[in-house]
């Protein structure tokens, strides 16, 4: 068998699942390398040559002999390369790009901080109610923006399921892990149901590993939460030190 064009470096996180969702949806063959944060593999010199930001995900497109970092750019590259989940029409493409940027600029950073302060800082002895509230409130506002957008629409952009939905879903759907309420956001809930029902998405959320605690309120998050907090304990200590 020839080597697949796409080599994906990722981990089981909200950003990490995004390209997996695309690749599984499009049925594109790919090689996968799991990046182990516990071993700081994302900061290894060889990896930094592929991703100067030292984070996941990254793809190498072997056919083009180049690496691509930033999950939004990766989704855009894959969508263009395979002609999938991105409309041809210029206005429709612009709509997709707007919601894709909304994800990388708002949904991820705000929900990520809501998660950080509750799931990493607080269990490491840095309970910061002011910061926590700010990010939880901003996350809720963002989910309301999505809910309003989804009024009378099945998908975020261009009247079709696109890379914008694929980018927003793993983050917004992790409202459970971010401890952000979706009460009253019925359009958002219906959109979650539509995407939850897609077999490729369900498959993707197990690659490289399932994290039910992110998405399922009934999942037992005790052991995982402790392990997650411990994994970032050194970072939390360093952040505290830097602020003093
Ligand atoms: N803007 C980047 C964010 C990537 C990112 O934050 N990745 C996280 C996992 S979700 C990561 O690699 N964290 C490890 C670290 O910060 O060392 C993207 O969308 O690709």
Coordinates of C-alpha atoms and ligand atoms in Angstrom, one line a residue:
X1 CA 0.0 0.0 0.0
X2 CA 1.4 3.5 -0.8
X3 CA 1.8 5.8 2.1
X4 CA -1.1 8.2 2.6
X5 CA -0.5 11.8 1.6
X6 CA -1.6 13.1 5.0
X7 CA 0.3 12.5 8.2
X8 CA -1.5 13.9 11.2
X9 CA 0.1 14.7 14.5
X10 CA -2.6 15.1 17.2
X11 CA -3.8 14.3 20.7
X12 CA -7.2 13.7 22.2
X13 CA -8.3 17.4 22.7
X14 CA -10.9 19.7 21.2
X15 CA -8.4 21.1 18.7
X16 CA -6.9 17.7 18.1
X17 CA -10.2 16.1 17.1
X18 CA -11.0 18.7 14.4
X19 CA -8.8 17.3 11.6
X20 CA -9.7 13.8 12.6
X21 CA -13.4 14.7 12.1
X22 CA -12.6 16.0 8.6
X23 CA -10.5 12.9 7.6
X24 CA -13.1 10.5 8.9
X25 CA -16.0 12.3 7.3
X26 CA -14.2 12.5 3.9
X27 CA -12.9 8.9 4.1
X28 CA -9.4 10.1 3.5
X29 CA -6.6 7.7 4.4
X30 CA -4.0 9.2 6.8
X31 CA -1.2 8.2 9.1
X32 CA -1.5 9.3 12.7
X33 CA 1.1 10.1 15.3
X34 CA -0.1 10.6 18.8
X35 CA 1.7 13.5 20.5
X36 CA 2.2 12.8 24.2
X37 CA 1.9 16.0 26.3
X38 CA 3.1 14.1 29.3
X39 CA 6.5 13.8 27.5
X40 CA 6.3 17.3 26.1
X41 CA 6.6 15.9 22.6
X42 CA 4.9 19.0 21.2
X43 CA 7.9 21.0 22.3
X44 CA 10.5 18.6 20.8
X45 CA 12.9 20.4 18.3
X46 CA 11.9 18.1 15.4
X47 CA 8.2 18.8 16.0
X48 CA 8.8 22.5 16.3
X49 CA 10.2 22.4 12.7
X50 CA 6.7 21.3 11.7
X51 CA 4.7 23.5 14.1
X52 CA 6.6 26.6 15.4
X53 CA 3.9 27.1 18.0
X54 CA 4.6 23.8 19.7
X55 CA 1.0 22.6 19.8
X56 CA -1.2 20.1 18.2
X57 CA -2.6 19.5 15.6
X58 CA -0.2 19.5 12.7
X59 CA -0.4 17.8 9.3
X60 CA 2.3 17.0 6.8
X61 CA 1.0 16.8 3.3
X62 CA 3.6 14.5 1.8
X63 CA 2.3 15.0 -1.8
X64 CA 3.2 18.7 -1.4
X65 CA 6.1 18.1 0.9
X66 CA 5.1 20.7 3.5
X67 CA 3.7 20.9 7.0
X68 CA 0.7 22.9 8.0
X69 CA -0.1 24.1 11.5
X70 CA -3.2 25.8 13.1
X71 CA -6.3 23.7 13.0
X72 CA -8.3 26.2 11.0
X73 CA -5.7 26.3 8.3
X74 CA -5.4 22.6 8.4
X75 CA -9.2 22.2 7.8
X76 CA -9.1 24.8 5.0
X77 CA -6.2 22.9 3.3
X78 CA -7.9 19.6 3.6
X79 CA -11.2 20.9 2.4
X80 CA -9.6 22.5 -0.7
X81 CA -7.4 19.5 -1.4
X82 CA -10.2 17.0 -1.3
X83 CA -13.0 19.3 -2.5
X84 CA -15.2 18.5 0.5
X85 CA -17.1 20.4 3.1
X86 CA -16.3 23.8 1.5
X87 CA -18.6 25.2 -1.1
X88 CA -17.3 26.6 -4.4
X89 CA -19.3 29.9 -4.4
X90 CA -17.2 32.8 -3.1
X91 CA -19.9 34.3 -0.8
X92 CA -20.6 30.8 0.7
X93 CA -16.9 30.2 1.2
X94 CA -16.6 33.6 2.9
X95 CA -19.4 32.6 5.3
X96 CA -17.5 29.4 6.1
X97 CA -14.4 31.3 6.7
X98 CA -16.2 33.7 9.1
X99 CA -17.5 31.0 11.3
X100 CA -14.2 29.1 11.1
X101 CA -12.4 32.3 12.4
X102 CA -15.1 32.8 15.0
X103 CA -14.2 29.3 16.3
X104 CA -10.4 29.8 16.4
X105 CA -10.7 33.4 17.7
X106 CA -13.5 33.0 20.2
X107 CA -15.0 29.6 20.9
X108 CA -11.7 27.8 21.5
X109 CA -9.9 30.5 23.5
X110 CA -12.8 31.4 25.7
X111 CA -14.0 27.9 26.4
X112 CA -10.4 26.8 26.8
X113 CA -9.9 29.4 29.6
X114 CA -13.1 28.4 31.3
X115 CA -11.7 24.8 31.3
X116 CA -8.3 25.9 32.4
X117 CA -9.4 27.9 35.5
X118 CA -11.9 25.2 36.6
X119 CA -10.1 22.0 35.7
X120 CA -6.4 22.9 36.1
X121 CA -5.9 26.1 38.1
X122 CA -8.5 25.4 40.8
X123 CA -7.5 21.8 41.6
X124 CA -3.9 23.0 41.8
X125 CA -4.8 25.5 44.6
X126 CA -5.4 28.6 42.4
X127 CA -9.1 29.1 42.6
X128 CA -9.7 32.4 40.8
X129 CA -13.5 33.1 40.8
X130 CA -13.1 36.4 39.0
X131 CA -11.3 34.8 36.0
X132 CA -13.5 31.7 36.1
X133 CA -16.7 33.8 36.0
X134 CA -15.3 35.9 33.2
X135 CA -14.6 33.0 30.9
X136 CA -17.7 31.0 31.8
X137 CA -19.8 34.1 31.1
X138 CA -18.1 34.8 27.8
X139 CA -18.4 31.1 26.8
X140 CA -22.1 31.2 27.5
X141 CA -22.4 34.4 25.4
X142 CA -20.6 32.7 22.6
X143 CA -22.9 29.7 22.8
X144 CA -25.8 32.1 22.6
X145 CA -24.3 33.7 19.4
X146 CA -24.2 30.2 17.9
X147 CA -27.8 29.4 19.1
X148 CA -29.0 32.6 17.4
X149 CA -27.1 31.8 14.3
X150 CA -28.7 28.3 14.2
X151 CA -32.3 29.7 14.4
X152 CA -34.0 28.3 11.3
X153 CA -30.7 26.8 10.1
X154 CA -29.3 23.3 10.2
X155 CA -25.7 24.3 9.8
X156 CA -23.5 27.3 10.7
X157 CA -22.6 28.4 7.2
X158 CA -23.6 28.2 3.6
X159 CA -26.7 26.0 4.2
X160 CA -24.6 22.9 4.4
X161 CA -22.4 20.9 6.8
X162 CA -18.9 22.3 6.4
X163 CA -15.5 22.6 8.1
X164 CA -17.0 25.5 10.1
X165 CA -19.3 23.0 11.9
X166 CA -16.4 20.6 12.3
X167 CA -14.3 23.2 13.9
X168 CA -16.9 24.6 16.3
X169 CA -18.5 21.3 17.3
X170 CA -15.7 19.7 19.4
X171 CA -15.4 22.9 21.5
X172 CA -19.0 23.9 21.8
X173 CA -20.1 20.4 22.5
X174 CA -17.6 20.3 25.4
X175 CA -19.8 22.7 27.4
X176 CA -19.9 19.8 29.8
X177 CA -16.2 19.9 30.6
X178 CA -16.2 23.8 30.5
X179 CA -19.1 23.8 33.0
X180 CA -21.1 26.2 30.8
X181 CA -24.9 25.9 30.8
X182 CA -26.7 25.4 27.5
X183 CA -30.1 25.8 29.2
X184 CA -32.6 27.4 26.8
X185 CA -30.3 27.1 23.8
X186 CA -32.5 24.7 21.9
X187 CA -31.1 25.5 18.4
X188 CA -27.7 24.7 19.6
X189 CA -28.9 21.5 21.3
X190 CA -30.6 20.4 18.0
X191 CA -27.3 21.1 16.1
X192 CA -25.4 19.0 18.6
X193 CA -27.9 16.2 18.1
X194 CA -27.5 16.4 14.3
X195 CA -23.7 16.2 14.6
X196 CA -23.8 13.6 17.4
X197 CA -25.7 11.4 15.0
X198 CA -22.9 11.3 12.4
X199 CA -21.0 8.0 12.6
X200 CA -17.8 9.6 11.3
X201 CA -17.9 12.2 14.1
X202 CA -18.5 9.5 16.8
X203 CA -15.6 7.6 15.4
X204 CA -13.3 10.7 15.3
X205 CA -14.0 11.4 18.9
X206 CA -12.3 8.1 19.8
X207 CA -9.1 9.0 17.8
X208 CA -6.5 9.0 19.2
X209 CA -8.5 8.3 22.3
X210 CA -12.0 8.9 23.6
X211 CA -12.5 11.5 26.3
X212 CA -16.1 11.0 27.4
X213 CA -15.6 13.4 30.3
X214 CA -15.5 16.3 27.8
X215 CA -18.9 15.5 26.3
X216 CA -21.0 13.4 28.6
X217 CA -22.4 14.8 31.8
X218 CA -22.9 11.3 33.1
X219 CA -19.3 10.2 32.6
X220 CA -17.3 9.8 35.8
X221 CA -14.8 12.6 35.6
X222 CA -13.3 12.0 39.0
X223 CA -10.2 10.0 38.1
X224 CA -9.7 11.8 34.8
X225 CA -10.1 15.2 36.4
X226 CA -7.5 14.4 38.9
X227 CA -5.1 13.0 36.3
X228 CA -5.7 16.1 34.1
X229 CA -5.1 18.5 36.9
X230 CA -1.9 16.6 37.9
X231 CA -0.6 16.6 34.3
X232 CA -0.8 20.4 34.3
X233 CA 0.3 21.0 37.9
X234 CA 3.8 22.1 36.9
X235 CA 2.4 24.6 34.3
X236 CA 0.0 26.0 37.0
X237 CA 2.9 26.4 39.4
X238 CA 5.0 28.1 36.7
X239 CA 2.2 30.4 35.8
X240 CA 1.7 31.4 39.4
X241 CA 5.4 32.0 39.8
X242 CA 5.5 34.2 36.7
X243 CA 2.7 36.3 38.1
X244 CA 4.5 37.0 41.5
Ligands
LIG1 N1 -4.7 27.8 17.6 C1 -4.2 26.5 17.7 C2 -4.4 26.0 19.1 C3 -3.8 24.7 19.4 C4 -3.8 24.2 20.8 O1 -4.0 25.1 21.7 N2 -3.5 23.0 21.1 C5 -3.4 22.5 22.4 C6 -4.3 21.3 22.6 S1 -6.0 21.7 22.4 C7 -2.0 22.0 22.7 O2 -1.3 21.6 21.8 N3 -1.6 22.1 24.0 C8 -0.3 21.7 24.4 C9 0.6 22.8 24.9 O3 0.1 23.9 25.0 O4 1.8 22.6 25.1 C10 -5.0 25.6 16.7 O5 -6.2 25.9 16.5 O6 -4.4 24.7 16.2

